[in-house]
mmCIF file of C-alpha atoms in Angstrom:
data_model
loop_
_atom_site.group_PDB
_atom_site.id
_atom_site.type_symbol
_atom_site.label_atom_id
_atom_site.label_comp_id
_atom_site.label_asym_id
_atom_site.label_seq_id
_atom_site.Cartn_x
_atom_site.Cartn_y
_atom_site.Cartn_z
ATOM 1 C CA MET A 1 8.606 3.137 -8.008
ATOM 2 C CA ILE A 2 9.159 0.018 -5.880
ATOM 3 C CA SER A 3 10.342 -2.045 -8.838
ATOM 4 C CA ASN A 4 12.879 0.620 -9.876
ATOM 5 C CA THR A 5 14.216 0.783 -6.334
ATOM 6 C CA ARG A 6 14.425 -2.980 -6.263
ATOM 7 C CA THR A 7 16.650 -2.999 -9.334
ATOM 8 C CA SER A 8 18.967 -0.398 -7.810
ATOM 9 C CA LEU A 9 19.225 -2.380 -4.581
ATOM 10 C CA LEU A 10 20.388 -5.613 -6.214
ATOM 11 C CA ARG A 11 24.028 -4.991 -5.453
ATOM 12 C CA GLY A 12 24.457 -8.497 -4.038
ATOM 13 C CA TRP A 13 26.781 -9.657 -1.304
ATOM 14 C CA SER A 14 29.761 -9.722 -3.636
ATOM 15 C CA ALA A 15 30.729 -6.066 -3.216
ATOM 16 C CA VAL A 16 30.365 -6.307 0.553
ATOM 17 C CA CYS A 17 32.353 -9.517 0.627
ATOM 18 C CA ARG A 18 35.154 -7.963 -1.420
ATOM 19 C CA CYS A 19 35.286 -5.073 1.032
ATOM 20 C CA GLN A 20 35.230 -7.359 4.031
ATOM 21 C CA HIS A 21 37.774 -9.723 2.532
ATOM 22 C CA ARG A 22 40.457 -7.073 3.001
ATOM 23 C CA ASN A 23 40.081 -7.454 6.759
ATOM 24 C CA HIS A 24 39.043 -11.104 7.138
ATOM 25 C CA GLN A 25 40.170 -14.336 5.521
ATOM 26 C CA PHE A 26 36.960 -16.208 4.768
ATOM 27 C CA ARG A 27 36.898 -19.852 5.757
ATOM 28 C CA THR A 28 35.521 -22.352 3.270
ATOM 29 C CA SER A 29 34.371 -25.894 3.920
ATOM 30 C CA SER A 30 33.452 -28.816 1.723
ATOM 31 C CA SER A 31 30.929 -30.383 4.099
ATOM 32 C CA SER A 32 28.752 -29.525 7.076
ATOM 33 C CA SER A 33 30.870 -31.751 9.338
ATOM 34 C CA SER A 34 33.971 -29.656 8.627
ATOM 35 C CA LEU A 35 32.095 -26.346 8.978
ATOM 36 C CA PHE A 36 30.399 -27.241 12.275
ATOM 37 C CA PRO A 37 33.045 -28.795 14.564
ATOM 38 C CA GLY A 38 32.097 -31.681 16.810
ATOM 39 C CA SER A 39 32.497 -32.138 20.533
ATOM 40 C CA ASP A 40 36.230 -32.716 20.231
ATOM 41 C CA SER A 41 36.794 -29.209 18.876
ATOM 42 C CA SER A 42 38.014 -26.380 21.072
ATOM 43 C CA SER A 43 36.066 -23.857 18.987
ATOM 44 C CA ALA A 44 33.003 -22.514 20.764
ATOM 45 C CA GLY A 45 31.830 -19.864 18.334
ATOM 46 C CA LEU A 46 31.253 -19.443 14.613
ATOM 47 C CA VAL A 47 30.487 -16.468 12.387
ATOM 48 C CA LEU A 48 28.641 -17.402 9.199
ATOM 49 C CA GLN A 49 27.689 -15.174 6.295
ATOM 50 C CA SER A 50 25.123 -16.391 3.775
ATOM 51 C CA ASP A 51 25.882 -15.547 0.159
ATOM 52 C CA SER A 52 22.216 -16.080 -0.755
ATOM 53 C CA THR A 53 19.781 -13.169 -0.941
ATOM 54 C CA ASP A 54 16.718 -15.423 -1.249
ATOM 55 C CA VAL A 55 14.406 -14.960 1.733
ATOM 56 C CA TYR A 56 13.190 -18.571 1.723
ATOM 57 C CA GLN A 57 16.691 -20.016 1.537
ATOM 58 C CA ASN A 58 17.898 -17.868 4.413
ATOM 59 C CA LEU A 59 14.917 -18.653 6.627
ATOM 60 C CA ALA A 60 15.385 -22.344 5.813
ATOM 61 C CA LEU A 61 19.068 -21.996 6.720
ATOM 62 C CA GLU A 62 18.069 -20.784 10.179
ATOM 63 C CA ASP A 63 15.845 -23.847 10.562
ATOM 64 C CA TRP A 64 18.597 -26.161 9.354
ATOM 65 C CA ILE A 65 21.151 -24.840 11.820
ATOM 66 C CA ASP A 66 18.677 -24.971 14.711
ATOM 67 C CA THR A 67 17.758 -28.567 13.863
ATOM 68 C CA ASN A 68 21.082 -30.064 12.797
ATOM 69 C CA VAL A 69 23.834 -28.322 14.785
ATOM 70 C CA ASP A 70 24.606 -29.207 18.383
ATOM 71 C CA LEU A 71 24.102 -25.785 19.943
ATOM 72 C CA GLN A 72 24.997 -27.124 23.386
ATOM 73 C CA LYS A 73 28.620 -27.011 22.275
ATOM 74 C CA LEU A 74 28.619 -24.267 19.670
ATOM 75 C CA SER A 75 27.322 -20.692 19.389
ATOM 76 C CA ILE A 76 26.809 -19.094 15.983
ATOM 77 C CA MET A 77 26.212 -15.618 14.604
ATOM 78 C CA LEU A 78 24.691 -15.737 11.113
ATOM 79 C CA LEU A 79 24.729 -12.623 8.904
ATOM 80 C CA TRP A 80 22.348 -12.475 5.941
ATOM 81 C CA ARG A 81 20.489 -10.139 3.609
ATOM 82 C CA ASN A 82 17.538 -10.582 1.273
ATOM 83 C CA GLN A 83 16.284 -9.120 -1.939
ATOM 84 C CA PRO A 84 13.040 -7.176 -1.305
ATOM 85 C CA ALA A 85 10.563 -9.276 0.693
ATOM 86 C CA VAL A 86 7.961 -8.896 3.428
ATOM 87 C CA VAL A 87 8.392 -11.266 6.371
ATOM 88 C CA ILE A 88 5.586 -11.820 8.879
ATOM 89 C CA GLY A 89 5.773 -13.477 12.280
ATOM 90 C CA ARG A 90 4.572 -17.043 12.808
ATOM 91 C CA HIS A 91 1.289 -16.021 14.451
ATOM 92 C CA GLN A 92 0.385 -13.079 12.220
ATOM 93 C CA ASN A 93 -2.299 -12.360 9.613
ATOM 94 C CA PRO A 94 -0.828 -11.292 6.239
ATOM 95 C CA TRP A 95 -4.077 -9.615 5.156
ATOM 96 C CA THR A 96 -3.891 -7.199 8.102
ATOM 97 C CA GLU A 97 -0.109 -6.750 8.052
ATOM 98 C CA CYS A 98 0.867 -6.054 4.454
ATOM 99 C CA ASN A 99 -0.319 -4.619 1.175
ATOM 100 C CA LEU A 100 -0.686 -7.829 -0.826
ATOM 101 C CA PRO A 101 -1.872 -6.180 -4.094
ATOM 102 C CA ALA A 102 1.125 -3.808 -4.108
ATOM 103 C CA MET A 103 3.466 -6.712 -3.375
ATOM 104 C CA ARG A 104 2.058 -8.721 -6.282
ATOM 105 C CA MET A 105 2.446 -5.764 -8.651
ATOM 106 C CA ALA A 106 6.065 -5.247 -7.596
ATOM 107 C CA GLY A 107 6.922 -8.957 -7.568
ATOM 108 C CA ILE A 108 7.843 -8.851 -3.873
ATOM 109 C CA PRO A 109 7.371 -12.180 -2.055
ATOM 110 C CA LEU A 110 5.695 -12.823 1.280
ATOM 111 C CA ALA A 111 7.413 -15.089 3.800
ATOM 112 C CA ARG A 112 6.274 -16.379 7.186
ATOM 113 C CA ARG A 113 9.095 -17.138 9.607
ATOM 114 C CA ARG A 114 9.111 -19.723 12.413
ATOM 115 C CA SER A 115 9.573 -17.151 15.165
ATOM 116 C CA GLY A 116 6.962 -14.795 16.571
ATOM 117 C CA GLY A 117 7.066 -11.014 16.553
ATOM 118 C CA GLY A 118 5.962 -8.446 14.000
ATOM 119 C CA THR A 119 6.160 -7.838 10.271
ATOM 120 C CA VAL A 120 9.320 -6.479 8.660
ATOM 121 C CA PHE A 121 10.407 -5.356 5.204
ATOM 122 C CA HIS A 122 13.705 -6.763 3.965
ATOM 123 C CA ASP A 123 15.905 -5.504 1.170
ATOM 124 C CA LEU A 124 19.631 -5.335 0.566
ATOM 125 C CA GLY A 125 19.842 -2.184 2.680
ATOM 126 C CA ASN A 126 18.779 -4.214 5.721
ATOM 127 C CA LEU A 127 21.170 -6.564 7.504
ATOM 128 C CA ASN A 128 19.804 -9.561 9.399
ATOM 129 C CA LEU A 129 21.636 -11.175 12.294
ATOM 130 C CA THR A 130 20.752 -14.484 13.930
ATOM 131 C CA PHE A 131 22.340 -15.561 17.223
ATOM 132 C CA PHE A 132 22.186 -19.332 17.845
ATOM 133 C CA THR A 133 22.895 -20.754 21.277
ATOM 134 C CA SER A 134 21.727 -23.396 23.695
ATOM 135 C CA LYS A 135 18.490 -22.547 25.454
ATOM 136 C CA LYS A 136 20.446 -22.103 28.681
ATOM 137 C CA ALA A 137 22.749 -19.497 27.105
ATOM 138 C CA TYR A 138 19.898 -17.530 25.472
ATOM 139 C CA ASP A 139 20.535 -13.839 26.225
ATOM 140 C CA ARG A 140 19.007 -11.193 23.982
ATOM 141 C CA LYS A 141 20.550 -8.326 25.958
ATOM 142 C CA ARG A 142 24.081 -9.534 25.255
ATOM 143 C CA ASN A 143 23.242 -10.081 21.603
ATOM 144 C CA LEU A 144 21.946 -6.539 21.229
ATOM 145 C CA LYS A 145 24.997 -5.271 23.089
ATOM 146 C CA VAL A 146 27.103 -6.786 20.280
ATOM 147 C CA ILE A 147 25.231 -4.596 17.792
ATOM 148 C CA THR A 148 25.178 -1.362 19.788
ATOM 149 C CA GLU A 149 28.848 -1.628 20.742
ATOM 150 C CA ALA A 150 29.781 -2.429 17.141
ATOM 151 C CA LEU A 151 27.967 0.684 15.928
ATOM 152 C CA ARG A 152 29.645 2.842 18.566
ATOM 153 C CA ARG A 153 32.970 1.354 17.517
ATOM 154 C CA VAL A 154 32.616 2.478 13.892
ATOM 155 C CA ARG A 155 30.792 5.754 14.623
ATOM 156 C CA PRO A 156 31.262 6.873 18.254
ATOM 157 C CA GLY A 157 28.810 9.740 17.717
ATOM 158 C CA LEU A 158 25.839 7.472 17.073
ATOM 159 C CA ASN A 159 23.353 7.561 19.956
ATOM 160 C CA VAL A 160 22.113 3.960 19.922
ATOM 161 C CA GLN A 161 20.557 1.981 22.735
ATOM 162 C CA ALA A 162 18.577 -1.206 23.276
ATOM 163 C CA THR A 163 15.067 -0.924 24.728
ATOM 164 C CA ASP A 164 13.107 -3.072 27.155
ATOM 165 C CA ARG A 165 11.258 -4.498 24.122
ATOM 166 C CA PHE A 166 14.628 -5.586 22.680
ATOM 167 C CA ASP A 167 14.539 -3.077 19.839
ATOM 168 C CA ILE A 168 17.469 -0.788 19.095
ATOM 169 C CA ILE A 169 16.667 2.907 18.754
ATOM 170 C CA LEU A 170 18.679 5.845 17.461
ATOM 171 C CA ASN A 171 18.552 9.298 19.055
ATOM 172 C CA GLY A 172 16.000 8.097 21.572
ATOM 173 C CA CYS A 173 13.113 7.655 19.128
ATOM 174 C CA TYR A 174 13.951 6.081 15.742
ATOM 175 C CA LYS A 175 13.894 2.317 15.463
ATOM 176 C CA ILE A 176 16.793 0.800 13.532
ATOM 177 C CA SER A 177 16.453 -2.796 14.721
ATOM 178 C CA GLY A 178 13.621 -5.130 15.703
ATOM 179 C CA THR A 179 13.804 -8.509 17.397
ATOM 180 C CA ALA A 180 12.158 -11.928 17.254
ATOM 181 C CA SER A 181 13.199 -15.264 18.688
ATOM 182 C CA ARG A 182 12.428 -18.955 18.879
ATOM 183 C CA LEU A 183 13.134 -21.268 21.784
ATOM 184 C CA SER A 184 13.152 -25.036 21.361
ATOM 185 C CA ARG A 185 13.561 -27.695 24.039
ATOM 186 C CA ARG A 186 17.357 -27.368 24.126
ATOM 187 C CA SER A 187 18.320 -24.693 21.607
ATOM 188 C CA SER A 188 17.388 -21.128 20.776
ATOM 189 C CA TYR A 189 17.858 -18.459 18.198
ATOM 190 C CA HIS A 190 17.370 -14.730 18.352
ATOM 191 C CA HIS A 191 17.297 -12.758 15.125
ATOM 192 C CA CYS A 192 17.075 -9.068 14.444
ATOM 193 C CA THR A 193 17.160 -6.554 11.648
ATOM 194 C CA LEU A 194 19.533 -3.620 11.239
ATOM 195 C CA LEU A 195 18.473 -0.806 8.911
ATOM 196 C CA HIS A 196 21.509 0.512 7.086
ATOM 197 C CA SER A 197 20.069 1.888 3.826
ATOM 198 C CA ALA A 198 16.670 0.235 3.373
ATOM 199 C CA ASP A 199 14.018 1.670 1.026
ATOM 200 C CA ARG A 200 11.784 3.424 3.552
ATOM 201 C CA SER A 201 9.313 4.430 0.849
ATOM 202 C CA ALA A 202 8.728 0.781 -0.053
ATOM 203 C CA LEU A 203 8.531 -0.091 3.636
ATOM 204 C CA ALA A 204 5.769 2.473 4.186
ATOM 205 C CA THR A 205 3.879 1.360 1.063
ATOM 206 C CA LEU A 206 4.005 -2.370 1.738
ATOM 207 C CA LEU A 207 3.515 -2.508 5.496
ATOM 208 C CA ARG A 208 -0.129 -1.499 5.542
ATOM 209 C CA PRO A 209 -3.319 -3.621 5.627
ATOM 210 C CA SER A 210 -4.766 -5.209 2.498
ATOM 211 C CA CYS A 211 -8.278 -5.612 3.901
ATOM 212 C CA SER A 212 -10.585 -3.784 6.260
ATOM 213 C CA GLY A 213 -13.105 -5.388 8.581
ATOM 214 C CA ILE A 214 -10.889 -8.273 9.730
ATOM 215 C CA HIS A 215 -11.326 -9.414 13.334
ATOM 216 C CA SER A 216 -8.574 -11.697 14.617
ATOM 217 C CA ASN A 217 -6.523 -12.762 17.615
ATOM 218 C CA ALA A 218 -3.386 -12.862 15.467
ATOM 219 C CA THR A 219 -0.340 -11.032 16.821
ATOM 220 C CA PRO A 220 -0.447 -7.420 15.580
ATOM 221 C CA SER A 221 2.652 -5.468 14.645
ATOM 222 C CA ILE A 222 3.408 -2.342 16.671
ATOM 223 C CA PRO A 223 4.189 0.581 14.318
ATOM 224 C CA SER A 224 7.286 2.625 15.130
ATOM 225 C CA PRO A 225 9.095 5.509 13.424
ATOM 226 C CA VAL A 226 12.148 4.096 11.652
ATOM 227 C CA THR A 227 15.326 5.465 10.164
ATOM 228 C CA ASN A 228 18.441 4.234 8.381
ATOM 229 C CA LEU A 229 21.950 4.391 9.792
ATOM 230 C CA LEU A 230 23.037 5.991 6.539
ATOM 231 C CA ASP A 231 20.691 8.943 7.172
ATOM 232 C CA HIS A 232 22.702 9.785 10.297
ATOM 233 C CA ALA A 233 26.148 8.555 9.259
ATOM 234 C CA PRO A 234 26.347 9.196 5.488
ATOM 235 C CA THR A 235 29.828 7.704 5.043
ATOM 236 C CA LEU A 236 29.130 4.490 6.965
ATOM 237 C CA GLN A 237 29.662 1.507 4.675
ATOM 238 C CA LEU A 238 27.967 -1.836 5.239
ATOM 239 C CA GLY A 239 31.342 -3.544 5.111
ATOM 240 C CA GLU A 240 32.470 -1.465 8.097
ATOM 241 C CA VAL A 241 29.406 -2.568 10.038
ATOM 242 C CA LEU A 242 30.027 -6.228 9.212
ATOM 243 C CA ASP A 243 33.655 -6.031 10.312
ATOM 244 C CA ALA A 244 32.671 -4.349 13.582
ATOM 245 C CA LEU A 245 29.970 -6.940 14.284
ATOM 246 C CA VAL A 246 32.400 -9.822 13.810
ATOM 247 C CA HIS A 247 34.949 -8.132 16.092
ATOM 248 C CA GLN A 248 32.383 -7.346 18.781
ATOM 249 C CA TYR A 249 30.778 -10.813 18.714
ATOM 250 C CA ASN A 250 34.168 -12.392 19.311
ATOM 251 C CA ALA A 251 35.015 -9.846 22.009
ATOM 252 C CA GLU A 252 31.687 -10.174 23.851
ATOM 253 C CA PHE A 253 31.693 -13.968 23.979
ATOM 254 C CA GLY A 254 35.425 -14.681 24.056
ATOM 255 C CA PHE A 255 35.591 -16.272 20.599
ATOM 256 C CA SER A 256 38.165 -15.899 17.825
ATOM 257 C CA SER A 257 36.127 -16.831 14.780
ATOM 258 C CA ALA A 258 36.795 -15.582 11.256
ATOM 259 C CA PRO A 259 33.664 -15.339 9.102
ATOM 260 C CA SER A 260 32.777 -18.294 6.874
ATOM 261 C CA LEU A 261 30.928 -17.598 3.629
ATOM 262 C CA ILE A 262 28.261 -20.255 3.031
ATOM 263 C CA ASN A 263 25.773 -21.121 0.303
ATOM 264 C CA PRO A 264 22.416 -22.473 1.564
ATOM 265 C CA ALA A 265 21.741 -23.972 -1.880
ATOM 266 C CA ASP A 266 24.731 -26.334 -1.483
ATOM 267 C CA LYS A 267 23.025 -29.698 -0.936
ATOM 268 C CA SER A 268 26.237 -31.414 0.159
ATOM 269 C CA MET A 269 26.732 -28.797 2.863
ATOM 270 C CA PHE A 270 23.088 -28.502 3.943
ATOM 271 C CA PRO A 271 21.277 -31.746 3.087
ATOM 272 C CA GLY A 272 17.495 -31.474 3.304
ATOM 273 C CA LEU A 273 17.431 -27.664 3.358
ATOM 274 C CA SER A 274 15.728 -27.450 -0.046
ATOM 275 C CA LYS A 275 12.740 -29.357 1.340
ATOM 276 C CA THR A 276 12.286 -26.657 3.980
ATOM 277 C CA VAL A 277 12.521 -23.986 1.270
ATOM 278 C CA THR A 278 9.632 -25.655 -0.577
ATOM 279 C CA GLU A 279 7.556 -25.705 2.611
ATOM 280 C CA LEU A 280 8.246 -22.031 3.386
ATOM 281 C CA GLN A 281 7.257 -21.055 -0.175
ATOM 282 C CA SER A 282 3.941 -22.903 -0.031
ATOM 283 C CA TRP A 283 0.583 -21.143 0.221
ATOM 284 C CA GLU A 284 -0.316 -23.514 3.047
ATOM 285 C CA TRP A 285 2.539 -22.171 5.190
ATOM 286 C CA ARG A 286 2.470 -18.485 4.218
ATOM 287 C CA PHE A 287 -1.318 -18.031 4.303
ATOM 288 C CA GLY A 288 -2.797 -21.282 5.638
ATOM 289 C CA LYS A 289 -1.023 -20.937 8.993
ATOM 290 C CA THR A 290 -2.891 -17.688 9.708
ATOM 291 C CA PRO A 291 -4.861 -17.880 12.977
ATOM 292 C CA LYS A 292 -8.620 -18.123 12.475
ATOM 293 C CA PHE A 293 -10.270 -14.778 11.681
ATOM 294 C CA SER A 294 -13.567 -13.272 10.595
ATOM 295 C CA VAL A 295 -14.416 -10.604 8.044
ATOM 296 C CA GLN A 296 -17.299 -8.186 8.572
ATOM 297 C CA THR A 297 -17.368 -5.386 6.073
ATOM 298 C CA LEU A 298 -19.604 -3.146 4.000
ATOM 299 C CA LEU A 299 -19.434 -3.473 0.217
ATOM 300 C CA GLU A 300 -20.173 -0.397 -1.874
ATOM 301 C CA LEU A 301 -21.927 -1.408 -5.118
ATOM 302 C CA THR A 302 -22.476 0.693 -8.243
ATOM 303 C CA ASP A 303 -24.320 0.360 -11.544
ATOM 304 C CA ASP A 304 -22.790 2.841 -13.985
ATOM 305 C CA GLN A 305 -25.412 2.132 -16.615
ATOM 306 C CA TYR A 306 -28.188 3.527 -14.438
ATOM 307 C CA SER A 307 -26.028 5.757 -12.166
ATOM 308 C CA ALA A 308 -27.275 3.727 -9.229
ATOM 309 C CA HIS A 309 -25.536 2.613 -6.058
ATOM 310 C CA THR A 310 -26.232 0.622 -2.911
ATOM 311 C CA SER A 311 -24.358 -1.291 -0.189
ATOM 312 C CA ALA A 312 -24.181 -4.900 0.968
ATOM 313 C CA GLN A 313 -22.959 -6.677 4.094
ATOM 314 C CA LEU A 314 -20.355 -9.424 3.890
ATOM 315 C CA HIS A 315 -19.559 -11.777 6.761
ATOM 316 C CA MET A 316 -16.985 -14.574 6.458
ATOM 317 C CA GLU A 317 -15.235 -16.966 8.800
ATOM 318 C CA VAL A 318 -11.765 -18.051 7.662
ATOM 319 C CA LYS A 319 -9.796 -20.962 9.126
ATOM 320 C CA ASN A 320 -6.452 -22.253 7.852
ATOM 321 C CA GLY A 321 -6.749 -19.697 5.070
ATOM 322 C CA LEU A 322 -9.961 -21.338 3.802
ATOM 323 C CA ILE A 323 -13.423 -19.754 3.800
ATOM 324 C CA GLU A 324 -15.335 -21.751 6.391
ATOM 325 C CA SER A 325 -18.618 -19.828 6.102
ATOM 326 C CA SER A 326 -19.867 -16.924 4.022
ATOM 327 C CA LYS A 327 -22.980 -14.770 4.273
ATOM 328 C CA LEU A 328 -23.811 -11.992 1.836
ATOM 329 C CA ASP A 329 -26.733 -9.636 2.449
ATOM 330 C CA VAL A 330 -27.578 -7.693 -0.714
ATOM 331 C CA PRO A 331 -30.802 -5.704 -1.261
ATOM 332 C CA THR A 332 -33.143 -7.902 -3.287
ATOM 333 C CA ASP A 333 -33.953 -5.032 -5.636
ATOM 334 C CA TRP A 334 -30.282 -4.988 -6.636
ATOM 335 C CA VAL A 335 -29.735 -8.655 -7.522
ATOM 336 C CA PRO A 336 -31.951 -11.712 -6.971
ATOM 337 C CA GLN A 337 -31.676 -13.277 -3.512
ATOM 338 C CA GLN A 338 -30.882 -16.609 -5.146
ATOM 339 C CA PHE A 339 -27.691 -15.232 -6.667
ATOM 340 C CA SER A 340 -26.501 -13.803 -3.333
ATOM 341 C CA SER A 341 -27.065 -17.195 -1.722
ATOM 342 C CA GLU A 342 -25.325 -19.056 -4.545
ATOM 343 C CA LEU A 343 -22.376 -16.679 -4.438
ATOM 344 C CA SER A 344 -21.983 -17.196 -0.685
ATOM 345 C CA ALA A 345 -22.220 -20.960 -1.066
ATOM 346 C CA VAL A 346 -19.703 -21.251 -3.904
ATOM 347 C CA LEU A 347 -17.027 -19.488 -1.829
ATOM 348 C CA VAL A 348 -17.202 -21.933 1.093
ATOM 349 C CA GLY A 349 -14.167 -24.196 1.057
ATOM 350 C CA GLU A 350 -12.191 -21.909 -1.259
ATOM 351 C CA ARG A 351 -8.982 -20.161 -0.283
ATOM 352 C CA PHE A 352 -9.352 -16.613 1.006
ATOM 353 C CA CYS A 353 -7.468 -15.567 -2.100
ATOM 354 C CA PRO A 354 -8.685 -13.410 -5.001
ATOM 355 C CA HIS A 355 -7.240 -15.665 -7.708
ATOM 356 C CA ARG A 356 -8.733 -18.919 -6.439
ATOM 357 C CA ALA A 357 -12.071 -17.334 -5.515
ATOM 358 C CA ALA A 358 -12.266 -15.559 -8.884
ATOM 359 C CA ALA A 359 -12.251 -18.886 -10.707
ATOM 360 C CA ALA A 360 -15.234 -20.101 -8.670
ATOM 361 C CA LEU A 361 -17.141 -16.858 -9.205
ATOM 362 C CA THR A 362 -16.449 -16.865 -12.947
ATOM 363 C CA ALA A 363 -18.055 -20.273 -13.258
ATOM 364 C CA LEU A 364 -21.086 -18.983 -11.353
ATOM 365 C CA LEU A 365 -21.415 -15.894 -13.553
ATOM 366 C CA ARG A 366 -21.490 -18.017 -16.705
ATOM 367 C CA SER A 367 -24.669 -19.673 -15.508
ATOM 368 C CA GLU A 368 -26.550 -16.391 -14.950
ATOM 369 C CA THR A 369 -28.798 -14.570 -17.403
ATOM 370 C CA ARG A 370 -27.655 -11.340 -19.036
ATOM 371 C CA GLU A 371 -30.322 -9.322 -17.205
ATOM 372 C CA HIS A 372 -28.183 -8.583 -14.144
ATOM 373 C CA GLN A 373 -24.705 -9.223 -15.555
ATOM 374 C CA GLY A 374 -23.346 -5.717 -14.842
ATOM 375 C CA ARG A 375 -24.453 -5.708 -11.218
ATOM 376 C CA LEU A 376 -23.394 -9.312 -10.685
ATOM 377 C CA HIS A 377 -19.885 -8.598 -11.968
ATOM 378 C CA ASN A 378 -19.677 -5.519 -9.741
ATOM 379 C CA LEU A 379 -20.773 -7.561 -6.722
ATOM 380 C CA CYS A 380 -18.204 -10.274 -7.429
ATOM 381 C CA ASP A 381 -15.435 -7.692 -7.874
ATOM 382 C CA ALA A 382 -16.383 -6.109 -4.537
ATOM 383 C CA VAL A 383 -16.190 -9.471 -2.776
ATOM 384 C CA LEU A 384 -12.797 -10.277 -4.335
ATOM 385 C CA SER A 385 -11.392 -6.880 -3.354
ATOM 386 C CA VAL A 386 -11.903 -7.800 0.297
ATOM 387 C CA MET A 387 -9.370 -10.630 -0.127
ATOM 388 C CA GLY A 388 -6.534 -8.300 -1.095
#
């Protein structure tokens, strides 16, 4: 069901851009120096629209702007969308935040952003906005005012308001926008989602834990009832929203910027950005940056040949995504104690990842006699299932 929805969502930016082009003349630039004016420019604000729908490219674009643009002299609003993806906050645990097996089956990637906050589902029905400013000018309330006023401009009947947690809610209870931010020594960016026509079924399926029994100090997401703008304003087109956001951003901050369509994959425009993409795609960043956690869970074991069943205790400590220690307590009348000890030992140092751990366990199983093969395989499968 998720994969079919994904296909239907791949409309791309092109249709939106064609719609928006009727109202705005897009600026184009041949280099980053011409796109981002220097100190001698009178321009103080820019509106950028990414034509990429790759989650890693767009997150890397945020990093590139924050690192390479002088935000003391220039403010930027970046508009971007992604093909289906799950994005976790910098200090979160993916095994407790998202359904990793379902994501693998649907081919939906996991990304970890630089900012904090909770986990979100992106697809082409969700619009992302990033507000870049100097640290001194950082003001989430004004940024959210841009969004709420833009929505009221296109549909005056929409009851939207920003909350003290810097979310935007509709009709007093439904969340349509969530917020996260990152502050550096001199610069800042504040990004948020805006649910226009996102796949809420996929959102509900994917944003649920992969594993039980995890104990962690990682930042947990706070569940909220969500809705789409399209559910309450059926004729509201995304192009209308984009136009209103550009107008309101300029009005709120006194700018007069026309939107510029940019391609993060353009190496002449964004030198070095591809290196950040590679880092964001890596297992070490997406999973290895998870705060240290422990796993304490009960494994249910079965032997179909003899219609028998029992349970075992599994305790693991995981640091940097790697299994630091492992202890498996299995009744000795189920499998030999030696095998339980060997299984625990072979996992130490491996990634907390079913694919990598499976290779180590397969090698161990080859060395065992056929006497307990069925139960040993069942035990290994139970351990791997804990890893999502």
